[in-house]
Short mmCIF file of C-alpha atoms in Angstrom, two decimals:
data_model
loop_
_atom_site.label_atom_id
_atom_site.label_comp_id
_atom_site.label_asym_id
_atom_site.label_seq_id
_atom_site.Cartn_x
_atom_site.Cartn_y
_atom_site.Cartn_z
CA MET A 1 -41.02 85.07 22.29
CA THR A 2 -43.25 84.69 19.59
CA VAL A 3 -42.60 83.56 15.82
CA GLN A 4 -45.05 84.67 13.31
CA LEU A 5 -44.04 84.64 9.41
CA ALA A 6 -46.75 86.00 6.97
CA ARG A 7 -47.68 83.27 4.03
CA GLY A 8 -45.98 83.75 0.84
CA GLY A 9 -47.36 84.96 -2.63
CA ARG A 10 -48.73 82.08 -4.87
CA LEU A 11 -47.44 81.49 -8.16
CA VAL A 12 -49.77 81.45 -11.11
CA THR A 13 -51.19 77.97 -12.28
CA ALA A 14 -50.00 77.16 -15.85
CA ALA A 15 -51.87 74.26 -18.09
CA VAL A 16 -49.49 73.00 -20.40
CA ALA A 17 -49.55 69.49 -22.02
CA ALA A 18 -46.92 67.06 -22.34
CA ALA A 19 -47.63 64.03 -24.36
CA LEU A 20 -44.39 62.00 -23.93
CA LEU A 21 -44.46 62.75 -20.25
CA LEU A 22 -48.30 61.48 -20.24
CA ALA A 23 -47.26 58.29 -22.17
CA SER A 24 -44.52 57.37 -20.31
CA CYS A 25 -46.87 57.03 -17.34
CA GLY A 26 -49.79 55.42 -18.68
CA GLY A 27 -51.70 58.47 -18.91
CA ASP A 28 -53.67 60.51 -21.94
CA SER A 29 -53.74 64.00 -22.80
CA ASP A 30 -56.72 64.62 -20.75
CA THR A 31 -55.20 64.82 -17.38
CA GLY A 32 -57.01 67.45 -16.05
CA SER A 33 -60.10 65.24 -15.30
CA THR A 34 -57.75 62.94 -12.87
CA ASN A 35 -56.95 65.61 -10.56
CA GLY A 36 -60.13 66.41 -9.33
CA GLY A 37 -59.97 69.98 -10.47
CA GLY A 38 -56.96 71.18 -8.65
CA GLY A 39 -53.67 72.61 -10.37
CA GLY A 40 -53.04 71.98 -13.97
CA ASP A 41 -52.92 69.68 -16.62
CA THR A 42 -49.36 69.04 -16.49
CA THR A 43 -47.91 65.72 -15.16
CA PHE A 44 -44.47 65.72 -13.45
CA VAL A 45 -42.81 62.58 -13.36
CA THR A 46 -39.95 61.47 -10.91
CA GLY A 47 -37.63 58.34 -11.29
CA LEU A 48 -37.08 56.58 -8.47
CA ALA A 49 -34.20 54.05 -7.81
CA SER A 50 -36.45 51.64 -5.82
CA GLN A 51 -39.84 50.73 -4.65
CA PRO A 52 -40.44 52.80 -1.10
CA GLU A 53 -41.26 50.92 1.97
CA MET A 54 -44.47 52.75 2.09
CA LEU A 55 -45.75 56.29 1.88
CA VAL A 56 -45.79 57.46 5.24
CA ARG A 57 -42.74 58.81 6.74
CA SER A 58 -43.54 58.59 10.04
CA PHE A 59 -42.67 55.25 10.53
CA THR A 60 -39.56 55.23 8.12
CA SER A 61 -36.28 56.61 7.59
CA ASP A 62 -36.45 55.67 3.90
CA ALA A 63 -35.59 58.58 1.56
CA ILE A 64 -37.91 56.96 -1.09
CA THR A 65 -40.95 56.99 1.17
CA ALA A 66 -39.81 60.82 1.86
CA THR A 67 -39.56 61.54 -1.81
CA VAL A 68 -43.14 60.56 -2.77
CA GLY A 69 -44.90 60.82 0.97
CA LEU A 70 -43.73 64.20 1.69
CA ALA A 71 -45.90 65.77 -1.03
CA ILE A 72 -48.88 64.15 1.07
CA ALA A 73 -48.26 64.55 4.60
CA GLU A 74 -46.87 67.73 6.35
CA GLY A 75 -45.29 68.77 9.60
CA LEU A 76 -45.95 71.59 12.20
CA VAL A 77 -43.01 73.27 10.77
CA ARG A 78 -40.49 73.22 7.68
CA THR A 79 -36.87 74.16 7.43
CA THR A 80 -35.25 75.84 4.68
CA LYS A 81 -31.80 74.97 3.09
CA ASP A 82 -30.52 78.06 5.12
CA LYS A 83 -31.58 76.56 8.31
CA GLU A 84 -34.55 78.60 9.13
CA VAL A 85 -37.28 77.20 10.51
CA VAL A 86 -41.05 78.23 9.00
CA PRO A 87 -44.41 77.61 9.71
CA ALA A 88 -46.04 74.68 7.85
CA LEU A 89 -49.22 73.14 9.75
CA ALA A 90 -48.36 75.50 12.81
CA GLN A 91 -48.94 78.96 11.82
CA SER A 92 -47.05 80.21 14.86
CA TRP A 93 -45.61 79.64 18.21
CA ASP A 94 -44.61 80.70 21.56
CA ILE A 95 -41.72 79.53 23.67
CA SER A 96 -41.53 79.96 27.24
CA ASP A 97 -38.33 81.68 28.77
CA ASP A 98 -37.06 78.70 30.27
CA GLY A 99 -37.47 76.64 26.93
CA LEU A 100 -39.66 73.96 28.44
CA SER A 101 -43.15 75.05 27.12
CA TYR A 102 -43.81 75.50 23.40
CA THR A 103 -47.30 76.63 22.39
CA PHE A 104 -48.28 75.97 18.71
CA HIS A 105 -51.26 77.89 17.14
CA LEU A 106 -52.60 75.75 14.27
CA ARG A 107 -53.55 76.90 10.77
CA GLN A 108 -57.15 76.98 10.41
CA GLY A 109 -59.48 75.97 7.50
CA VAL A 110 -57.15 72.92 6.97
CA THR A 111 -58.78 69.79 5.73
CA TRP A 112 -57.79 66.36 5.74
CA HIS A 113 -57.85 64.66 2.01
CA ASP A 114 -60.91 63.00 2.70
CA GLY A 115 -62.61 65.98 3.89
CA GLU A 116 -62.25 65.57 8.05
CA PRO A 117 -61.07 68.78 9.41
CA PHE A 118 -57.37 68.81 10.83
CA THR A 119 -57.41 69.59 14.49
CA SER A 120 -55.30 69.63 17.50
CA ALA A 121 -56.39 66.34 18.19
CA ASP A 122 -54.55 64.88 15.30
CA VAL A 123 -51.28 66.44 16.64
CA VAL A 124 -51.73 65.44 20.13
CA PHE A 125 -52.44 61.79 18.71
CA SER A 126 -49.17 62.22 16.35
CA PHE A 127 -47.18 62.97 19.46
CA GLN A 128 -48.43 60.55 21.84
CA GLU A 129 -49.41 57.49 19.04
CA VAL A 130 -47.23 58.11 16.00
CA LEU A 131 -43.84 59.55 17.49
CA PRO A 132 -42.78 56.53 19.62
CA LEU A 133 -42.69 54.52 16.44
CA SER A 134 -40.54 56.91 14.64
CA PRO A 135 -37.03 56.02 13.84
CA THR A 136 -35.90 59.35 14.96
CA GLY A 137 -38.69 59.97 17.69
CA ALA A 138 -36.28 58.35 20.45
CA VAL A 139 -34.97 62.11 21.57
CA LEU A 140 -38.65 63.65 21.66
CA THR A 141 -40.34 60.93 23.40
CA GLY A 142 -37.71 60.86 26.04
CA THR A 143 -37.84 64.60 26.57
CA ILE A 144 -41.57 65.47 26.23
CA ASP A 145 -43.48 65.71 29.61
CA THR A 146 -47.10 66.31 28.25
CA VAL A 147 -49.04 67.40 25.32
CA THR A 148 -52.63 69.14 25.70
CA ALA A 149 -54.73 70.65 23.47
CA PRO A 150 -56.52 73.39 25.14
CA ASP A 151 -58.81 74.11 21.95
CA ASP A 152 -59.00 72.59 18.39
CA ALA A 153 -56.61 75.40 17.32
CA THR A 154 -53.79 75.10 20.01
CA VAL A 155 -51.37 72.40 21.15
CA VAL A 156 -49.23 73.18 24.24
CA VAL A 157 -46.09 70.78 24.46
CA THR A 158 -44.24 70.54 27.81
CA LEU A 159 -40.31 69.36 27.84
CA LYS A 160 -38.99 67.53 30.87
CA GLN A 161 -35.77 69.54 29.87
CA PRO A 162 -34.82 71.96 27.47
CA LEU A 163 -34.35 70.46 23.96
CA ALA A 164 -32.36 72.97 21.93
CA PRO A 165 -33.15 71.33 18.19
CA LEU A 166 -37.02 70.80 19.32
CA LEU A 167 -38.38 72.84 16.26
CA LEU A 168 -35.84 71.07 13.93
CA ALA A 169 -37.36 67.91 14.68
CA LEU A 170 -41.21 68.98 14.05
CA GLY A 171 -40.52 69.15 10.19
CA PRO A 172 -42.16 66.46 7.78
CA GLN A 173 -39.20 64.36 7.76
CA ASP A 174 -39.40 63.48 11.36
CA PHE A 175 -42.76 64.39 12.55
CA SER A 176 -45.19 64.28 9.79
CA ILE A 177 -48.88 64.75 11.18
CA GLN A 178 -51.12 61.80 11.02
CA PRO A 179 -54.74 61.66 10.75
CA ALA A 180 -56.28 60.66 14.33
CA HIS A 181 -59.56 59.26 12.70
CA ILE A 182 -57.81 56.76 10.36
CA TYR A 183 -55.38 55.37 13.08
CA GLU A 184 -56.86 55.42 16.29
CA GLY A 185 -57.47 52.04 17.57
CA THR A 186 -55.43 50.11 14.76
CA ASP A 187 -52.18 48.61 14.51
CA LEU A 188 -50.43 51.74 13.01
CA LEU A 189 -47.69 50.20 11.22
CA ALA A 190 -49.80 47.53 9.68
CA ASN A 191 -52.58 50.42 8.88
CA PRO A 192 -53.43 50.41 5.07
CA ASN A 193 -53.15 54.02 5.12
CA ASN A 194 -49.52 53.67 4.98
CA ARG A 195 -49.84 52.32 1.44
CA ALA A 196 -52.65 54.94 0.49
CA PRO A 197 -52.26 57.77 2.78
CA VAL A 198 -54.59 60.63 3.67
CA GLY A 199 -52.79 63.87 4.40
CA THR A 200 -52.85 67.58 4.28
CA GLY A 201 -50.54 68.04 2.04
CA PRO A 202 -50.41 69.82 -1.47
CA TYR A 203 -51.03 66.29 -3.26
CA VAL A 204 -53.54 63.62 -2.81
CA PHE A 205 -52.80 59.83 -3.13
CA ASP A 206 -54.30 58.47 -6.41
CA SER A 207 -52.98 54.68 -7.02
CA TRP A 208 -49.99 52.66 -6.47
CA SER A 209 -49.70 49.97 -9.09
CA GLY A 210 -46.40 47.88 -9.70
CA ASP A 211 -43.61 50.42 -10.11
CA THR A 212 -45.74 53.60 -10.69
CA ILE A 213 -47.08 55.89 -7.88
CA THR A 214 -49.89 58.65 -8.88
CA LEU A 215 -50.76 61.56 -6.86
CA THR A 216 -53.24 64.45 -8.04
CA ALA A 217 -53.30 67.93 -7.02
CA ASN A 218 -55.02 69.07 -3.62
CA LYS A 219 -57.60 71.41 -5.08
CA ASP A 220 -58.59 72.71 -1.56
CA TYR A 221 -54.86 72.58 -0.31
CA TRP A 222 -54.74 75.51 2.44
CA ASP A 223 -51.90 77.04 0.23
CA GLY A 224 -53.67 77.13 -3.01
CA ALA A 225 -53.63 74.04 -5.44
CA PRO A 226 -50.10 73.57 -7.09
CA ALA A 227 -49.61 74.03 -10.61
CA ILE A 228 -48.51 70.62 -11.44
CA GLY A 229 -51.88 68.62 -11.72
CA ARG A 230 -50.31 65.34 -11.08
CA LEU A 231 -47.40 63.62 -10.06
CA VAL A 232 -46.13 60.26 -11.15
CA TYR A 233 -43.30 58.37 -9.64
CA LYS A 234 -41.58 55.23 -11.76
CA VAL A 235 -39.45 53.05 -10.29
CA ILE A 236 -36.33 52.81 -12.72
CA PRO A 237 -33.39 50.84 -10.86
CA ASP A 238 -30.75 51.02 -13.34
CA SER A 239 -28.86 54.32 -13.05
CA ASN A 240 -28.07 54.48 -16.78
CA SER A 241 -31.70 54.03 -17.62
CA ARG A 242 -32.79 56.89 -15.14
CA ALA A 243 -30.53 59.18 -16.83
CA ASN A 244 -31.60 58.19 -20.06
CA ALA A 245 -35.29 58.75 -19.11
CA LEU A 246 -34.20 62.37 -17.87
CA LEU A 247 -32.53 63.33 -20.86
CA ASN A 248 -35.13 62.08 -23.31
CA GLY A 249 -38.02 63.62 -21.55
CA GLU A 250 -39.54 60.41 -20.03
CA ILE A 251 -39.10 61.87 -16.48
CA ASP A 252 -38.32 65.12 -15.01
CA TYR A 253 -36.75 64.88 -11.83
CA ILE A 254 -34.42 62.76 -10.04
CA ASN A 255 -34.05 63.33 -6.08
CA LYS A 256 -30.80 63.33 -4.84
CA PHE A 257 -30.91 60.26 -3.24
CA ASP A 258 -31.22 58.59 -6.39
CA VAL A 259 -28.54 60.52 -8.31
CA ASP A 260 -25.10 58.69 -8.56
CA ASP A 261 -22.07 59.36 -10.32
CA THR A 262 -23.28 57.74 -13.50
CA ILE A 263 -26.08 59.95 -13.37
CA VAL A 264 -24.32 62.93 -12.97
CA LYS A 265 -21.39 62.49 -15.62
CA ALA A 266 -24.54 61.58 -18.07
CA LEU A 267 -26.07 65.00 -17.15
CA ASP A 268 -23.35 67.25 -16.33
CA GLY A 269 -23.05 70.05 -18.82
CA ASN A 270 -26.59 69.43 -20.56
CA ASP A 271 -28.35 72.77 -20.77
CA GLU A 272 -31.76 70.67 -20.74
CA ILE A 273 -30.83 69.45 -17.26
CA THR A 274 -30.41 71.63 -13.88
CA LEU A 275 -27.97 69.81 -11.48
CA GLN A 276 -28.26 71.92 -7.85
CA ASN A 277 -26.35 70.77 -4.98
CA GLY A 278 -26.08 72.19 -1.54
CA ARG A 279 -29.73 72.05 -0.72
CA VAL A 280 -29.82 69.36 2.26
CA SER A 281 -27.31 68.49 4.83
CA ALA A 282 -24.25 66.34 3.83
CA THR A 283 -24.75 62.67 3.47
CA PHE A 284 -22.43 59.99 4.54
CA MET A 285 -21.82 56.55 3.11
CA THR A 286 -21.48 54.73 6.56
CA MET A 287 -20.50 51.21 7.55
CA TRP A 288 -22.24 49.68 10.26
CA LEU A 289 -20.06 46.55 11.96
CA ASN A 290 -22.30 44.32 13.70
CA GLN A 291 -20.24 43.64 16.96
CA ASN A 292 -22.08 40.42 17.83
CA GLU A 293 -20.65 38.88 14.94
CA GLU A 294 -16.90 37.94 15.57
CA PRO A 295 -14.37 39.40 15.26
CA LEU A 296 -16.08 42.84 14.69
CA GLY A 297 -16.63 43.16 18.55
CA ASP A 298 -13.09 43.95 19.10
CA PRO A 299 -12.28 47.67 18.27
CA GLU A 300 -8.93 46.91 17.43
CA VAL A 301 -10.33 44.66 14.53
CA ARG A 302 -12.41 47.69 13.62
CA LYS A 303 -9.38 50.02 13.23
CA ALA A 304 -7.37 47.63 11.11
CA LEU A 305 -10.54 47.14 8.84
CA PHE A 306 -10.90 50.74 8.58
CA MET A 307 -7.12 51.60 7.80
CA ALA A 308 -7.26 49.03 5.39
CA LEU A 309 -9.76 50.87 3.19
CA ASP A 310 -8.60 53.34 0.26
CA ARG A 311 -11.00 56.25 0.65
CA ASP A 312 -9.22 58.30 -1.97
CA LEU A 313 -10.02 55.75 -4.33
CA MET A 314 -13.53 55.20 -3.17
CA ALA A 315 -13.89 59.29 -3.64
CA GLN A 316 -12.37 58.87 -7.29
CA SER A 317 -14.67 55.85 -8.15
CA ALA A 318 -18.03 57.61 -7.03
CA ASP A 319 -17.66 61.22 -8.49
CA PRO A 320 -14.76 63.55 -6.89
CA GLU A 321 -17.04 66.65 -7.54
CA PHE A 322 -19.50 65.91 -5.15
CA THR A 323 -17.77 63.40 -2.88
CA GLN A 324 -14.66 63.29 -0.68
CA PRO A 325 -13.37 61.07 2.06
CA ALA A 326 -15.12 61.48 5.26
CA THR A 327 -12.94 62.84 8.11
CA GLY A 328 -15.06 61.94 11.01
CA SER A 329 -18.16 60.88 12.50
CA PHE A 330 -19.45 64.70 11.78
CA PRO A 331 -19.29 66.05 8.57
CA ILE A 332 -16.95 68.60 7.37
CA GLY A 333 -18.32 72.10 7.61
CA LEU A 334 -20.84 71.52 10.64
CA TRP A 335 -20.99 73.95 13.62
CA ALA A 336 -20.63 71.15 15.95
CA THR A 337 -17.86 68.92 13.96
CA ASP A 338 -14.44 68.86 15.85
CA THR A 339 -11.57 69.54 13.44
CA GLY A 340 -9.15 67.98 15.61
CA ILE A 341 -10.48 64.89 14.55
CA ASP A 342 -9.36 63.74 11.13
CA TYR A 343 -10.13 59.82 10.14
CA LEU A 344 -7.54 60.06 7.24
CA ASP A 345 -4.62 60.98 9.71
CA MET A 346 -5.92 58.55 12.83
CA TYR A 347 -6.94 55.46 10.42
CA GLY A 348 -5.04 56.54 7.13
CA TYR A 349 -4.97 53.84 4.40
CA ASP A 350 -1.91 51.67 5.42
CA SER A 351 -2.38 48.02 4.33
CA ASP A 352 0.63 46.94 6.21
CA ALA A 353 -0.30 48.72 9.29
CA ALA A 354 -3.58 47.18 8.95
CA ALA A 355 -2.27 43.62 8.89
CA ALA A 356 0.16 44.24 11.73
CA LEU A 357 -2.52 45.32 13.80
CA LEU A 358 -4.82 42.25 13.06
CA ASP A 359 -1.59 40.08 14.22
CA GLU A 360 -1.54 42.20 17.45
CA ALA A 361 -4.99 41.56 18.08
CA GLY A 362 -4.84 37.68 17.46
CA TYR A 363 -5.88 37.00 14.14
CA PRO A 364 -2.97 35.96 12.42
CA GLU A 365 -2.97 34.82 8.79
CA GLN A 366 -3.56 31.01 8.28
CA GLY A 367 -1.98 28.65 6.14
CA ASP A 368 -4.02 29.83 3.13
CA GLY A 369 -3.23 33.39 3.66
CA THR A 370 -6.55 34.20 5.27
CA ARG A 371 -7.53 35.54 8.76
CA PHE A 372 -11.50 35.77 8.68
CA THR A 373 -14.16 36.13 6.87
CA VAL A 374 -16.31 39.25 6.82
CA ARG A 375 -20.25 39.54 5.61
CA LEU A 376 -20.88 42.77 3.99
CA ARG A 377 -24.68 43.75 2.78
CA TYR A 378 -25.62 46.85 0.87
CA VAL A 379 -28.51 48.23 -0.88
CA ALA A 380 -27.56 47.77 -4.83
CA THR A 381 -29.98 50.57 -5.96
CA GLN A 382 -28.02 53.34 -3.61
CA PRO A 383 -25.73 55.61 -4.98
CA TYR A 384 -21.91 54.10 -5.33
CA THR A 385 -22.67 51.22 -3.26
CA GLN A 386 -21.86 48.63 -5.68
CA ALA A 387 -18.12 50.17 -6.44
CA LEU A 388 -17.35 50.55 -3.02
CA ALA A 389 -18.32 47.20 -2.23
CA ALA A 390 -15.91 45.91 -4.82
CA ILE A 391 -12.98 48.12 -3.53
CA ILE A 392 -13.93 47.15 0.00
CA ALA A 393 -13.43 43.33 -0.68
CA ASP A 394 -10.49 44.11 -2.84
CA ASN A 395 -8.85 46.36 -0.04
CA TRP A 396 -9.83 43.59 2.66
CA ARG A 397 -8.55 40.70 0.83
CA ALA A 398 -4.85 42.29 0.50
CA ILE A 399 -4.71 41.88 4.67
CA GLY A 400 -6.20 38.52 4.48
CA VAL A 401 -9.85 39.35 4.88
CA GLU A 402 -12.19 37.64 2.68
CA THR A 403 -15.57 39.42 2.02
CA GLU A 404 -18.69 37.94 1.34
CA PRO A 405 -21.03 40.95 -0.19
CA THR A 406 -24.65 40.77 -0.40
CA GLN A 407 -26.68 42.56 -2.94
CA ASP A 408 -30.22 43.72 -1.04
CA GLU A 409 -33.28 45.34 -2.18
CA ALA A 410 -33.86 47.95 0.32
CA THR A 411 -36.64 46.35 2.19
CA VAL A 412 -34.69 42.98 2.41
CA ASN A 413 -31.59 45.00 3.72
CA SER A 414 -34.02 47.06 6.24
CA SER A 415 -35.36 43.89 7.71
CA ALA A 416 -31.97 41.94 7.68
CA VAL A 417 -29.81 44.69 9.29
CA PHE A 418 -32.22 46.50 11.73
CA THR A 419 -34.65 43.63 12.63
CA ASP A 420 -32.80 40.50 12.26
CA HIS A 421 -29.47 41.62 12.74
CA ASP A 422 -28.11 39.23 10.08
CA PHE A 423 -25.23 41.05 8.91
CA GLY A 424 -21.39 41.36 9.31
CA THR A 425 -21.26 44.78 7.98
CA ASN A 426 -23.78 46.98 5.87
CA ILE A 427 -23.11 50.11 3.94
CA LEU A 428 -25.72 52.41 3.85
CA SER A 429 -26.08 56.37 2.63
CA LEU A 430 -27.30 58.50 5.70
CA ASP A 431 -28.33 62.25 5.75
CA THR A 432 -26.86 64.20 8.68
CA ARG A 433 -29.36 66.75 8.97
CA PRO A 434 -28.97 70.25 10.09
CA ASP A 435 -28.40 69.08 13.90
CA PRO A 436 -26.41 66.26 15.30
CA GLU A 437 -29.03 65.04 17.94
CA PHE A 438 -31.27 63.66 14.58
CA GLY A 439 -28.86 62.49 11.90
CA ILE A 440 -25.96 61.72 13.66
CA GLY A 441 -26.89 60.26 17.09
CA ARG A 442 -28.95 57.69 15.87
CA VAL A 443 -25.85 55.87 14.22
CA TYR A 444 -24.30 55.51 17.33
CA LYS A 445 -26.86 55.96 20.51
CA CYS A 446 -27.89 52.38 22.09
CA ASN A 447 -30.85 51.11 20.02
CA PRO A 448 -32.68 48.48 22.43
CA ASN A 449 -35.90 48.91 20.55
CA ASP A 450 -34.40 47.97 17.17
CA LEU A 451 -35.55 51.20 15.55
CA ALA A 452 -34.70 51.09 11.65
CA PHE A 453 -31.91 53.34 10.27
CA ASN A 454 -30.88 53.77 13.83
CA ASN A 455 -27.70 51.93 15.36
CA PRO A 456 -28.19 48.07 14.60
CA THR A 457 -24.51 47.13 15.57
CA GLY A 458 -25.39 46.02 19.47
CA TYR A 459 -22.88 48.90 20.74
CA CYS A 460 -24.09 50.66 23.34
CA ASN A 461 -22.01 52.99 25.61
CA GLU A 462 -23.79 54.97 28.22
CA GLU A 463 -21.21 57.53 28.58
CA LEU A 464 -21.67 58.47 24.68
CA ASP A 465 -25.64 58.42 25.22
CA ALA A 466 -25.05 60.86 28.27
CA LEU A 467 -22.95 63.26 26.17
CA PHE A 468 -25.66 63.33 23.24
CA VAL A 469 -28.50 64.06 25.66
CA GLU A 470 -26.56 66.72 27.62
CA ALA A 471 -25.95 68.43 24.39
CA ALA A 472 -29.42 68.16 23.19
CA ARG A 473 -30.73 69.86 26.40
CA THR A 474 -27.96 72.64 26.17
CA GLN A 475 -29.28 75.99 24.68
CA ASP A 476 -25.77 77.67 24.13
CA GLN A 477 -24.37 76.44 20.54
CA PRO A 478 -20.72 76.73 21.32
CA GLN A 479 -21.27 74.87 24.73
CA ARG A 480 -23.08 72.08 22.48
CA ALA A 481 -20.13 71.74 20.38
CA GLU A 482 -17.66 71.18 23.17
CA ILE A 483 -19.94 68.43 24.54
CA TYR A 484 -20.02 66.85 20.81
CA ALA A 485 -16.47 67.09 20.68
CA GLN A 486 -16.08 64.92 23.85
CA ALA A 487 -18.79 62.50 21.92
CA GLN A 488 -16.64 62.41 18.77
CA ALA A 489 -13.60 61.56 20.68
CA ILE A 490 -15.08 58.39 21.99
CA ILE A 491 -16.66 57.41 18.58
CA ALA A 492 -13.09 57.71 16.90
CA GLU A 493 -11.46 55.54 19.52
CA GLU A 494 -14.36 53.06 19.46
CA LEU A 495 -15.42 53.07 15.77
CA PRO A 496 -18.79 51.43 16.33
CA ALA A 497 -19.57 52.88 12.98
CA ILE A 498 -17.18 54.03 9.93
CA THR A 499 -17.87 57.11 7.78
CA LEU A 500 -16.25 56.29 4.33
CA LEU A 501 -17.46 59.29 2.23
CA GLN A 502 -19.17 62.43 2.84
CA MET A 503 -21.58 63.43 -0.41
CA ASP A 504 -23.08 66.54 -1.56
CA GLN A 505 -25.28 64.94 -4.22
CA PRO A 506 -27.33 67.20 -6.43
CA ASP A 507 -30.89 67.07 -7.53
CA ALA A 508 -31.77 66.79 -11.18
CA ILE A 509 -34.54 68.32 -12.77
CA ARG A 510 -35.43 69.09 -16.46
CA SER A 511 -34.60 73.07 -17.04
CA SER A 512 -37.90 73.87 -18.56
CA PHE A 513 -39.83 74.08 -15.47
CA ASN A 514 -40.16 77.60 -13.67
CA GLY A 515 -39.44 78.17 -10.00
CA ILE A 516 -36.71 75.59 -9.31
CA GLU A 517 -34.64 77.51 -7.14
CA GLU A 518 -37.54 77.62 -4.56
CA PHE A 519 -38.87 74.09 -5.43
CA LEU A 520 -35.43 72.62 -4.13
CA SER A 521 -35.32 74.95 -0.87
CA GLY A 522 -36.11 72.52 1.72
CA ALA A 523 -33.36 71.67 3.87
CA LEU A 524 -34.17 67.69 3.62
CA SER A 525 -34.23 65.51 0.63
CA GLY A 526 -38.13 64.86 0.37
CA ASP A 527 -39.27 68.31 1.41
CA LEU A 528 -39.79 70.01 -1.72
CA THR A 529 -41.72 73.19 -2.21
CA TRP A 530 -44.17 72.04 -4.72
CA SER A 531 -46.33 75.40 -4.83
CA ALA A 532 -43.50 77.01 -6.39
CA LEU A 533 -42.74 74.76 -9.40
CA GLU A 534 -44.38 75.58 -12.48
CA PRO A 535 -44.53 74.39 -16.42
#
């Protein structure tokens, strides 16, 4: 089977100065002189809720890293919001009849931002050295047998067994190709390139100073220089301030992961702002429970804590237009979701039943009316987390469980939860991705290497892991759905993690730009079609 897609048409470059925007990011009216001759003179400003961990998505699942970094780096392919896989650094590919061999034909004439040629050696290096360090790379590293390069323009990937969603895993969110000449012989996770990356994408890293990151148009980009000459990313932690900045024209765009109910309510109905949702997979607000911290290791305790939570109130406190209570470990509407499992029925909000279950589990109320205390961590800048933390504390207090909430910066939370396991419970929004293997499996699979944004709870069920492996190897989608149904039944019974809300947050962008629909056509949050956007 051969897949070949032709390159799309180019949009005309425009040059429009935006004095207010330039002033907001510390620039001047002569922005064309700062972008190396690529693109136009316009500056496009994105508001971020917090600092990214780094700018290389290969080593983190941080959504803010993707928002910035995927303007710089690229994968072999991309996935559209219609779940269609299309070429990127791989111009075409052949798949053997047995599904065990993929031959990628690389795009010719591509150069890294430092002028070095992009070749198959970079792809092989990324498979062999970068991928094992990716939070979502375990399924690929365990499945790939060999990666070879017959010549500079060809890469052959041979699998130990078929992997149905392989191509979906080779997009920039999970597999950004990295330059071998910069990373070889270094500590990849400590390499300075992670904060000042060299990529092949439409924008070139310029600077990172304090709360401002600047990129400039790549005049040598293989698909032509983008129309917007400069990208500026400004950290604005407060939701109201981000909304006002967009309304006032100080910024132009807020990525969906940084859009919460405060922003939606402030912007909804304003003709100058476009709110567009449905671009990416559903997002879960997920609660992880550390099963090495008593009494959370007891599944009956986890069930009781879940039953004590008023998820309808949570959805109302967020934004009911874009948010609803989660009904299971797989999102509503996904082809693999078992509709026979409904958390709202199995673990419906019932404080009395939750209290009785804790009594039965051996955790009665003490003389002061409390049973035990649970630590709760969350990233304060993520949408809805502060409101959810308050509801959780109130709901659990009603059954005699006290809560110690801790507001974290994103990097502090990541280290505490995924490296140090210094948490009782932690709430975090997670993209479910187009295939369960990548967005959902990481929440529940064994995680002996403590990969960030993968299961940090200590829960490890070999039967469940085997089901995820079997589903990934199975080519027939209905058969895969049957296997995933078995996995969902185990998760529903043991609740190693709890899905609280399913969210379909919108991107928010100023309506004055052209090409917004295509700009927001990527399947994943940070994968934006910069070639489509025009002043």
